[in-house]
Amino acid sequence: MFETLRNAWKIEDLRRKLIFTMMILLVVRVGSAIPVPFIDPTFLKAMVNSTGNLLGYLDMLTGGAFSQATLFALSISPYITSSIVIQLLTVAIPALERMAKEGPEGQERLKKITRYTTVALAVLQAVAFYTMFRNSQAVAYTTGVSGVLAAVTIVGAFVAGSMLVVWLGERIDEKGIGNGISLILFAGIVSRVPAAVGDMIKVLFDQGGIMWLWVPLIAIVFLAEIAFIVLMNNAERRIPVQYAKKVVGRKMYGGQSSFMPIKLSMSGVLPIIFASTFLAIPGTIGGFLNLDPELHPWATAFFNMFSYRSLLYAVLYFLLIIGFNYFYIAITYNPIEMANNLRKNNGAIPGIRPGKPTSDFITKVISKITLVGALMLGAIAILPILITAMTGMNVALGGTSVIIVVGVALDTVRSLESQMMMRHYKGFLE
């Protein structure tokens, strides 16, 4: 990866794109340090640490901007939610499905719908978070003219900051390198590494003793996890495809052999996002209720079962990742359409008849690959939870973070390599 970056830096055009991308990411990090008026971040940090995994997950996505109540506190979370919702609706609503198949024009119209949905979700989230801040006494003014001014300022700043981040991400798509939204997410997660290391060192000095023995083990586990994610991202099942020969005039076309790649990690990190958000709802509700363990022992015990340090949370998390992985693959990949496209192009899988037998074979292969990929993804996700339960160090969100960081890094390197190939700098890749 570093060799690819070094070689890309030698090319003037790519160097300008890299500099532009880094400057945009710098602007995002500066915006993540500008505080929003009328909010006390001390109350907010305590709330993030006490209300379960949802706010902690949002704080991870924003690179710590949410717990500090900064301008980019919402960051790209409304855009991610909007993109997922529109993608799911594209399968369920025929009009959106037709729009997605209309080529560049249809894709541009879907992008506009996604942006409008992002604005609506950003407003909804900003109002919800303002209400939560006001109830927890994190807002300086809650009544009168000052209260209205505080509400308008907080909601407006959050919505404007979120849309500005989305706009900056789109500028990276146009003039930079890689996917802008993914790189902003990457930069936010990486920016939290020093703070996370500091928290781990603090735990080590506070508890001492046997805790120091966990340090090399955790380092080895995370290095192995990174290697495992790289292997999972590159792994694929190749279904052989043979194209029939056809004669046009005096020339013969087709007849070549190819393959249909089925990636092991087809759904990426989306099942983890779905599962963690779903499981975080009970813990977040319990945090908002602020129950007294002595007055409400049963309710407190129920909500504690959904703590990310509990065994039940790890088991449910693992099962939900598998379920959401199958769900996403089912709505994204259509074996019948894949079989029809093969037949239209005079292609066939050796030993499999065209039509329904081909679609059944592709369905069987995808089902097996999905199961293997889901088990591997679930294992990566629950491993940091188990480490947190054993050591007491807060690394429960580490699995999601590592998958996102490694995936974005690999995609960016591939983008650089493709840009270099387009410019005929083949020697740089050798």
Coordinates of C-alpha atoms in Angstrom, one line a residue:
M1 CA 0.0 0.0 0.0
F2 CA 2.8 2.5 0.9
E3 CA 4.6 1.6 -2.2
T4 CA 1.5 2.4 -4.3
L5 CA 1.1 5.8 -2.5
R6 CA 4.8 6.6 -3.1
N7 CA 4.6 5.8 -6.8
A8 CA 1.3 7.7 -7.2
W9 CA 2.9 10.8 -5.6
K10 CA 5.4 10.9 -8.4
I11 CA 2.6 11.5 -10.9
E12 CA 1.6 15.2 -11.0
D13 CA -2.1 14.7 -11.7
L14 CA -2.4 12.1 -8.9
R15 CA -0.4 14.2 -6.6
R16 CA -2.8 17.1 -7.0
K17 CA -5.7 14.7 -6.3
L18 CA -4.1 13.3 -3.2
I19 CA -3.3 16.8 -1.9
F20 CA -6.9 17.9 -2.6
T21 CA -8.2 14.8 -0.7
M22 CA -6.0 15.5 2.3
M23 CA -7.0 19.1 2.4
I24 CA -10.7 18.2 2.4
L25 CA -10.1 15.7 5.2
L26 CA -8.3 18.4 7.2
V27 CA -11.3 20.7 6.8
V28 CA -13.5 17.9 8.2
R29 CA -11.3 17.4 11.2
V30 CA -11.2 21.1 11.9
G31 CA -15.0 21.3 11.7
S32 CA -15.1 18.3 14.1
A33 CA -13.3 20.5 16.7
I34 CA -15.5 23.6 16.5
P35 CA -18.0 23.5 19.4
V36 CA -21.7 24.3 19.0
P37 CA -22.9 27.0 21.4
F38 CA -25.2 26.4 24.4
I39 CA -24.1 22.7 25.0
D40 CA -22.0 21.5 27.9
P41 CA -19.9 18.6 26.5
T42 CA -19.2 17.3 30.1
F43 CA -22.8 16.1 30.4
L44 CA -22.7 14.8 26.9
K45 CA -19.6 12.6 27.4
A46 CA -21.2 11.2 30.6
M47 CA -24.4 10.4 28.6
V48 CA -22.4 8.7 25.8
N49 CA -20.6 6.5 28.4
S50 CA -23.9 5.5 30.2
T51 CA -26.6 5.1 27.5
G52 CA -25.3 1.9 25.9
N53 CA -23.9 1.3 22.4
L54 CA -25.9 3.5 20.1
L55 CA -24.5 6.8 21.1
G56 CA -21.0 5.2 21.4
Y57 CA -21.4 3.9 17.9
L58 CA -22.5 7.3 16.6
D59 CA -19.5 8.8 18.4
M60 CA -17.2 6.3 16.7
L61 CA -18.7 7.2 13.3
T62 CA -18.1 10.9 13.9
G63 CA -14.6 10.5 15.2
G64 CA -15.5 11.8 18.7
A65 CA -17.3 14.9 17.3
F66 CA -20.6 13.8 18.8
S67 CA -19.4 13.5 22.4
Q68 CA -17.7 16.9 22.1
A69 CA -20.9 18.5 20.7
T70 CA -19.1 20.1 17.7
L71 CA -20.3 21.4 14.4
F72 CA -19.9 18.0 12.7
A73 CA -21.5 16.1 15.5
L74 CA -23.9 14.2 13.1
S75 CA -21.2 13.9 10.4
I76 CA -22.3 11.4 7.7
S77 CA -24.6 9.3 9.9
P78 CA -27.8 10.7 8.3
Y79 CA -26.3 10.1 4.8
I80 CA -25.4 6.5 5.7
T81 CA -28.9 5.8 7.0
S82 CA -30.5 7.6 4.0
S83 CA -28.4 5.5 1.5
I84 CA -29.3 2.3 3.2
V85 CA -33.0 3.2 3.3
I86 CA -33.1 4.2 -0.4
Q87 CA -31.1 1.1 -1.4
L88 CA -33.7 -1.1 0.4
L89 CA -36.6 0.8 -1.1
T90 CA -35.1 0.4 -4.6
V91 CA -35.8 -3.3 -4.3
A92 CA -39.3 -2.9 -2.8
I93 CA -40.6 0.0 -5.0
P94 CA -40.8 -0.7 -8.7
A95 CA -40.5 3.0 -9.7
L96 CA -37.2 3.3 -7.8
E97 CA -36.0 0.0 -9.3
R98 CA -36.7 1.2 -12.8
M99 CA -34.9 4.5 -12.0
A100 CA -31.8 2.5 -10.9
K101 CA -31.7 0.7 -14.2
E102 CA -32.0 3.9 -16.3
G103 CA -28.2 4.4 -16.4
P104 CA -26.4 7.6 -15.3
E105 CA -29.6 9.7 -15.4
G106 CA -31.4 7.4 -13.2
Q107 CA -28.5 7.2 -10.8
E108 CA -28.3 11.0 -10.6
R109 CA -32.1 11.1 -9.7
L110 CA -31.5 8.5 -7.0
K111 CA -28.7 10.6 -5.6
K112 CA -31.0 13.6 -5.4
I113 CA -33.6 11.6 -3.6
T114 CA -30.9 10.4 -1.2
R115 CA -29.8 14.0 -0.5
Y116 CA -33.4 15.1 0.3
T117 CA -33.8 12.1 2.5
T118 CA -30.5 13.0 4.2
V119 CA -31.8 16.5 5.0
A120 CA -35.0 15.1 6.5
L121 CA -33.1 12.6 8.6
A122 CA -30.6 15.2 9.7
V123 CA -33.4 17.5 10.9
L124 CA -35.1 14.6 12.7
Q125 CA -31.9 13.5 14.4
A126 CA -30.9 17.0 15.4
V127 CA -34.3 17.7 17.0
A128 CA -34.2 14.3 18.8
F129 CA -30.7 15.0 20.1
Y130 CA -31.6 18.5 21.2
T131 CA -34.5 17.1 23.2
M132 CA -32.2 14.6 24.8
F133 CA -29.7 17.3 25.6
R134 CA -32.3 19.5 27.1
N135 CA -33.7 16.7 29.3
S136 CA -30.3 15.8 30.6
Q137 CA -29.5 19.4 31.4
A138 CA -26.6 19.5 28.8
V139 CA -28.2 22.7 27.2
A140 CA -27.5 26.0 28.9
Y141 CA -30.9 27.6 28.1
T142 CA -34.2 25.7 27.9
T143 CA -36.9 28.3 28.3
G144 CA -37.9 31.7 27.0
V145 CA -36.3 33.6 24.1
S146 CA -32.9 32.3 25.0
G147 CA -34.2 28.7 24.9
V148 CA -35.7 29.2 21.4
L149 CA -32.4 30.7 20.3
A150 CA -30.5 27.8 21.7
A151 CA -32.8 25.3 20.1
V152 CA -32.6 26.9 16.6
T153 CA -28.8 27.3 16.9
I154 CA -28.2 23.7 17.9
V155 CA -30.5 22.1 15.4
G156 CA -29.4 24.4 12.6
A157 CA -25.7 23.8 13.3
F158 CA -26.1 20.1 13.4
V159 CA -28.1 19.9 10.2
A160 CA -25.8 22.4 8.4
G161 CA -22.7 20.6 9.6
S162 CA -24.0 17.2 8.4
M163 CA -24.9 18.5 4.9
L164 CA -21.5 20.3 4.7
V165 CA -19.7 17.0 5.4
V166 CA -21.8 15.3 2.7
W167 CA -20.9 18.1 0.2
L168 CA -17.2 17.8 1.1
G169 CA -17.4 14.0 0.5
E170 CA -18.9 14.6 -3.0
R171 CA -16.1 17.0 -3.8
I172 CA -13.6 14.2 -3.1
D173 CA -15.6 11.9 -5.4
E174 CA -15.3 14.6 -8.2
K175 CA -11.7 15.9 -7.8
G176 CA -10.0 13.6 -5.3
I177 CA -9.1 9.9 -4.9
G178 CA -11.4 7.2 -3.6
N179 CA -14.9 7.4 -2.1
G180 CA -15.3 10.7 -0.3
I181 CA -17.9 9.5 2.3
S182 CA -15.8 6.4 3.1
L183 CA -12.6 8.4 3.5
I184 CA -14.3 10.9 5.9
L185 CA -15.5 7.9 7.9
F186 CA -11.9 6.5 7.8
A187 CA -10.4 9.8 9.0
G188 CA -12.8 10.1 11.9
I189 CA -12.1 6.5 13.1
V190 CA -8.3 6.9 12.7
S191 CA -8.4 10.2 14.6
R192 CA -9.7 8.4 17.7
V193 CA -6.8 6.0 17.8
P194 CA -4.6 8.2 20.1
A195 CA -7.4 8.7 22.6
A196 CA -8.2 5.0 22.6
V197 CA -4.6 4.2 23.2
G198 CA -4.5 6.7 26.0
D199 CA -7.6 5.2 27.6
M200 CA -6.0 1.7 27.5
I201 CA -2.8 3.0 29.1
K202 CA -4.9 4.7 31.9
V203 CA -6.6 1.4 32.6
L204 CA -3.3 -0.4 32.7
F205 CA -1.8 2.1 35.2
D206 CA -5.0 2.1 37.3
Q207 CA -5.3 -1.7 37.6
G208 CA -1.7 -2.8 36.8
G209 CA -0.6 -6.3 37.6
I210 CA -1.9 -9.0 35.2
M211 CA -3.4 -6.3 33.0
W212 CA 0.0 -5.7 31.5
L213 CA 0.0 -9.3 30.2
W214 CA -3.0 -8.5 28.0
V215 CA -1.2 -5.8 26.0
P216 CA 0.9 -8.0 23.7
L217 CA -2.0 -10.5 23.3
I218 CA -4.4 -7.6 22.3
A219 CA -1.8 -6.3 19.8
I220 CA -1.3 -9.8 18.3
V221 CA -5.1 -10.3 18.1
F222 CA -5.7 -7.0 16.3
L223 CA -2.8 -7.6 13.8
A224 CA -4.3 -11.0 13.1
E225 CA -7.7 -9.4 12.7
I226 CA -6.4 -7.0 10.1
A227 CA -4.8 -9.8 8.2
F228 CA -8.0 -11.8 8.4
I229 CA -10.1 -8.9 7.1
V230 CA -7.7 -8.4 4.2
L231 CA -8.0 -12.0 3.3
M232 CA -11.8 -11.9 3.6
N233 CA -12.0 -8.8 1.4
N234 CA -9.9 -10.4 -1.4
A235 CA -11.4 -13.9 -1.2
E236 CA -13.9 -14.9 -3.9
R237 CA -15.5 -18.0 -5.5
R238 CA -15.1 -18.0 -9.2
I239 CA -17.8 -19.8 -11.2
P240 CA -16.5 -20.8 -14.6
V241 CA -18.4 -19.5 -17.6
Q242 CA -18.1 -20.7 -21.2
Y243 CA -19.3 -18.4 -24.0
A244 CA -20.6 -20.0 -27.3
K245 CA -19.0 -19.3 -30.6
K246 CA -20.9 -17.4 -33.3
V247 CA -20.0 -16.5 -36.8
V248 CA -20.7 -13.0 -38.2
G249 CA -19.7 -12.7 -41.9
R250 CA -16.3 -14.2 -42.2
K251 CA -15.3 -13.6 -38.5
M252 CA -15.9 -15.8 -35.5
Y253 CA -16.7 -14.2 -32.2
G254 CA -17.0 -15.6 -28.7
G255 CA -15.8 -19.1 -27.6
Q256 CA -13.7 -17.8 -24.8
S257 CA -13.7 -19.0 -21.2
S258 CA -14.3 -16.7 -18.3
F259 CA -15.6 -16.8 -14.7
M260 CA -18.2 -15.1 -12.6
P261 CA -16.7 -13.8 -9.3
I262 CA -18.7 -14.2 -6.1
K263 CA -17.0 -12.3 -3.3
L264 CA -16.9 -13.7 0.2
S265 CA -17.5 -10.3 1.7
M266 CA -20.4 -9.2 -0.5
S267 CA -22.2 -7.1 2.1
G268 CA -19.2 -5.4 3.7
V269 CA -19.8 -3.8 7.0
L270 CA -23.6 -3.2 6.6
P271 CA -24.7 -6.3 8.6
I272 CA -22.6 -5.1 11.5
I273 CA -24.1 -1.6 11.3
F274 CA -27.6 -3.1 11.2
A275 CA -27.0 -5.5 14.1
S276 CA -25.3 -3.0 16.4
T277 CA -27.9 -0.3 15.8
F278 CA -30.7 -2.8 16.5
L279 CA -29.2 -4.2 19.7
A280 CA -28.3 -0.7 20.9
I281 CA -32.0 0.4 21.1
P282 CA -32.8 -1.4 24.5
G283 CA -29.7 -0.1 26.2
T284 CA -30.3 3.4 24.9
I285 CA -33.9 3.4 26.1
G286 CA -32.7 2.2 29.5
G287 CA -30.2 5.1 29.7
F288 CA -32.9 7.6 28.9
L289 CA -35.2 6.2 31.6
N290 CA -32.4 6.5 34.2
L291 CA -33.8 3.7 36.3
D292 CA -32.9 3.3 40.0
P293 CA -31.6 -0.3 40.5
E294 CA -33.2 -0.5 44.0
L295 CA -36.6 0.7 42.9
H296 CA -36.7 -1.1 39.6
P297 CA -34.4 -4.2 39.9
W298 CA -36.1 -6.3 37.2
A299 CA -36.1 -3.5 34.6
T300 CA -32.5 -2.7 35.4
A301 CA -31.5 -6.3 35.1
F302 CA -33.3 -6.5 31.7
F303 CA -31.6 -3.5 30.3
N304 CA -28.2 -4.7 31.6
M305 CA -28.6 -7.9 29.6
F306 CA -28.1 -5.7 26.5
S307 CA -24.9 -4.2 27.7
Y308 CA -22.1 -4.8 25.1
R309 CA -20.1 -6.6 27.9
S310 CA -22.7 -9.3 28.4
L311 CA -22.7 -12.8 27.0
L312 CA -26.3 -12.4 25.7
Y313 CA -25.3 -9.3 23.7
A314 CA -22.4 -11.2 22.1
V315 CA -24.6 -14.2 21.1
L316 CA -27.5 -12.0 19.8
Y317 CA -24.9 -9.8 17.9
F318 CA -23.4 -12.9 16.2
L319 CA -26.8 -14.3 15.2
L320 CA -28.1 -10.9 13.9
I321 CA -25.0 -10.4 11.8
I322 CA -25.7 -13.7 10.1
G323 CA -29.3 -12.9 9.6
F324 CA -28.8 -9.4 8.3
N325 CA -26.0 -10.7 6.0
Y326 CA -28.5 -13.2 4.4
F327 CA -31.1 -10.4 4.2
Y328 CA -28.8 -7.9 2.4
I329 CA -27.5 -10.5 -0.1
A330 CA -31.1 -11.7 -0.8
I331 CA -32.3 -8.1 -1.7
T332 CA -29.1 -7.2 -3.6
Y333 CA -28.3 -10.2 -5.7
N334 CA -30.9 -11.8 -8.0
P335 CA -29.7 -15.3 -9.3
I336 CA -32.6 -15.4 -11.8
E337 CA -31.4 -12.1 -13.4
M338 CA -27.8 -13.3 -13.4
A339 CA -28.8 -16.5 -15.2
N340 CA -30.8 -14.6 -17.7
N341 CA -27.9 -12.2 -18.4
L342 CA -25.7 -15.2 -19.0
R343 CA -28.1 -16.7 -21.5
K344 CA -28.6 -13.4 -23.4
N345 CA -24.8 -13.2 -23.8
N346 CA -24.6 -16.9 -25.1
G347 CA -22.8 -17.9 -21.9
A348 CA -23.3 -21.0 -19.8
I349 CA -21.8 -22.7 -16.7
P350 CA -20.1 -25.9 -17.8
G351 CA -22.2 -28.9 -16.8
I352 CA -25.2 -26.8 -15.9
R353 CA -28.2 -26.3 -18.3
P354 CA -29.3 -22.7 -19.0
G355 CA -32.3 -21.2 -17.3
K356 CA -33.6 -22.5 -14.0
P357 CA -30.8 -25.0 -13.3
T358 CA -28.3 -22.2 -13.7
S359 CA -30.2 -19.9 -11.3
D360 CA -30.5 -22.7 -8.8
F361 CA -26.8 -23.4 -9.0
I362 CA -25.9 -19.7 -8.5
T363 CA -28.4 -19.6 -5.6
K364 CA -26.7 -22.6 -4.0
V365 CA -23.2 -21.1 -4.4
I366 CA -24.3 -17.7 -3.1
S367 CA -26.0 -19.3 -0.1
K368 CA -22.8 -21.2 0.9
I369 CA -20.5 -18.2 0.3
T370 CA -22.9 -16.0 2.4
L371 CA -22.8 -18.4 5.3
V372 CA -19.0 -18.5 5.3
G373 CA -18.7 -14.8 5.0
A374 CA -21.3 -14.2 7.7
L375 CA -19.5 -16.5 10.2
M376 CA -16.2 -14.8 9.5
L377 CA -17.8 -11.3 9.9
G378 CA -19.5 -12.3 13.1
A379 CA -16.3 -13.7 14.5
I380 CA -14.4 -10.5 13.8
A381 CA -17.2 -8.4 15.3
I382 CA -17.6 -10.3 18.6
L383 CA -13.9 -10.8 19.2
P384 CA -13.4 -7.3 20.6
I385 CA -16.5 -7.7 22.8
L386 CA -15.0 -10.8 24.3
I387 CA -11.7 -9.0 24.9
T388 CA -13.6 -6.1 26.6
A389 CA -15.4 -8.6 28.9
M390 CA -12.1 -10.3 29.9
T391 CA -9.9 -7.2 30.3
G392 CA -12.3 -4.4 31.1
M393 CA -10.7 -2.3 28.3
N394 CA -13.3 -0.6 26.2
V395 CA -12.5 -2.0 22.7
A396 CA -16.0 -3.4 22.0
L397 CA -16.4 -1.2 18.9
G398 CA -13.0 -2.2 17.6
G399 CA -14.2 -4.9 15.3
T400 CA -16.5 -2.5 13.3
S401 CA -13.7 0.2 13.3
V402 CA -11.1 -2.2 12.0
I403 CA -13.3 -3.6 9.2
I404 CA -14.2 0.0 8.1
V405 CA -10.6 1.2 8.2
V406 CA -9.1 -1.8 6.4
G407 CA -11.9 -1.9 3.8
V408 CA -11.6 1.8 3.0
A409 CA -7.8 1.5 2.8
L410 CA -8.0 -1.4 0.4
D411 CA -10.6 0.4 -1.8
T412 CA -8.5 3.6 -1.9
V413 CA -5.4 1.6 -3.0
R414 CA -7.3 -0.1 -5.7
S415 CA -8.6 3.2 -6.9
L416 CA -5.0 4.6 -7.1
E417 CA -3.8 1.5 -8.9
S418 CA -6.6 1.8 -11.5
Q419 CA -5.8 5.5 -12.0
M420 CA -2.1 4.6 -12.5
M421 CA -3.1 1.8 -15.0
M422 CA -5.2 4.3 -16.9
R423 CA -2.1 6.5 -17.3
H424 CA -0.1 3.5 -18.6
Y425 CA 2.3 3.5 -15.6
K426 CA 2.3 -0.2 -15.4
G427 CA 5.9 -0.4 -14.2
F428 CA 4.9 1.3 -11.0
L429 CA 2.7 -1.6 -10.0
E430 CA 5.4 -4.3 -10.5

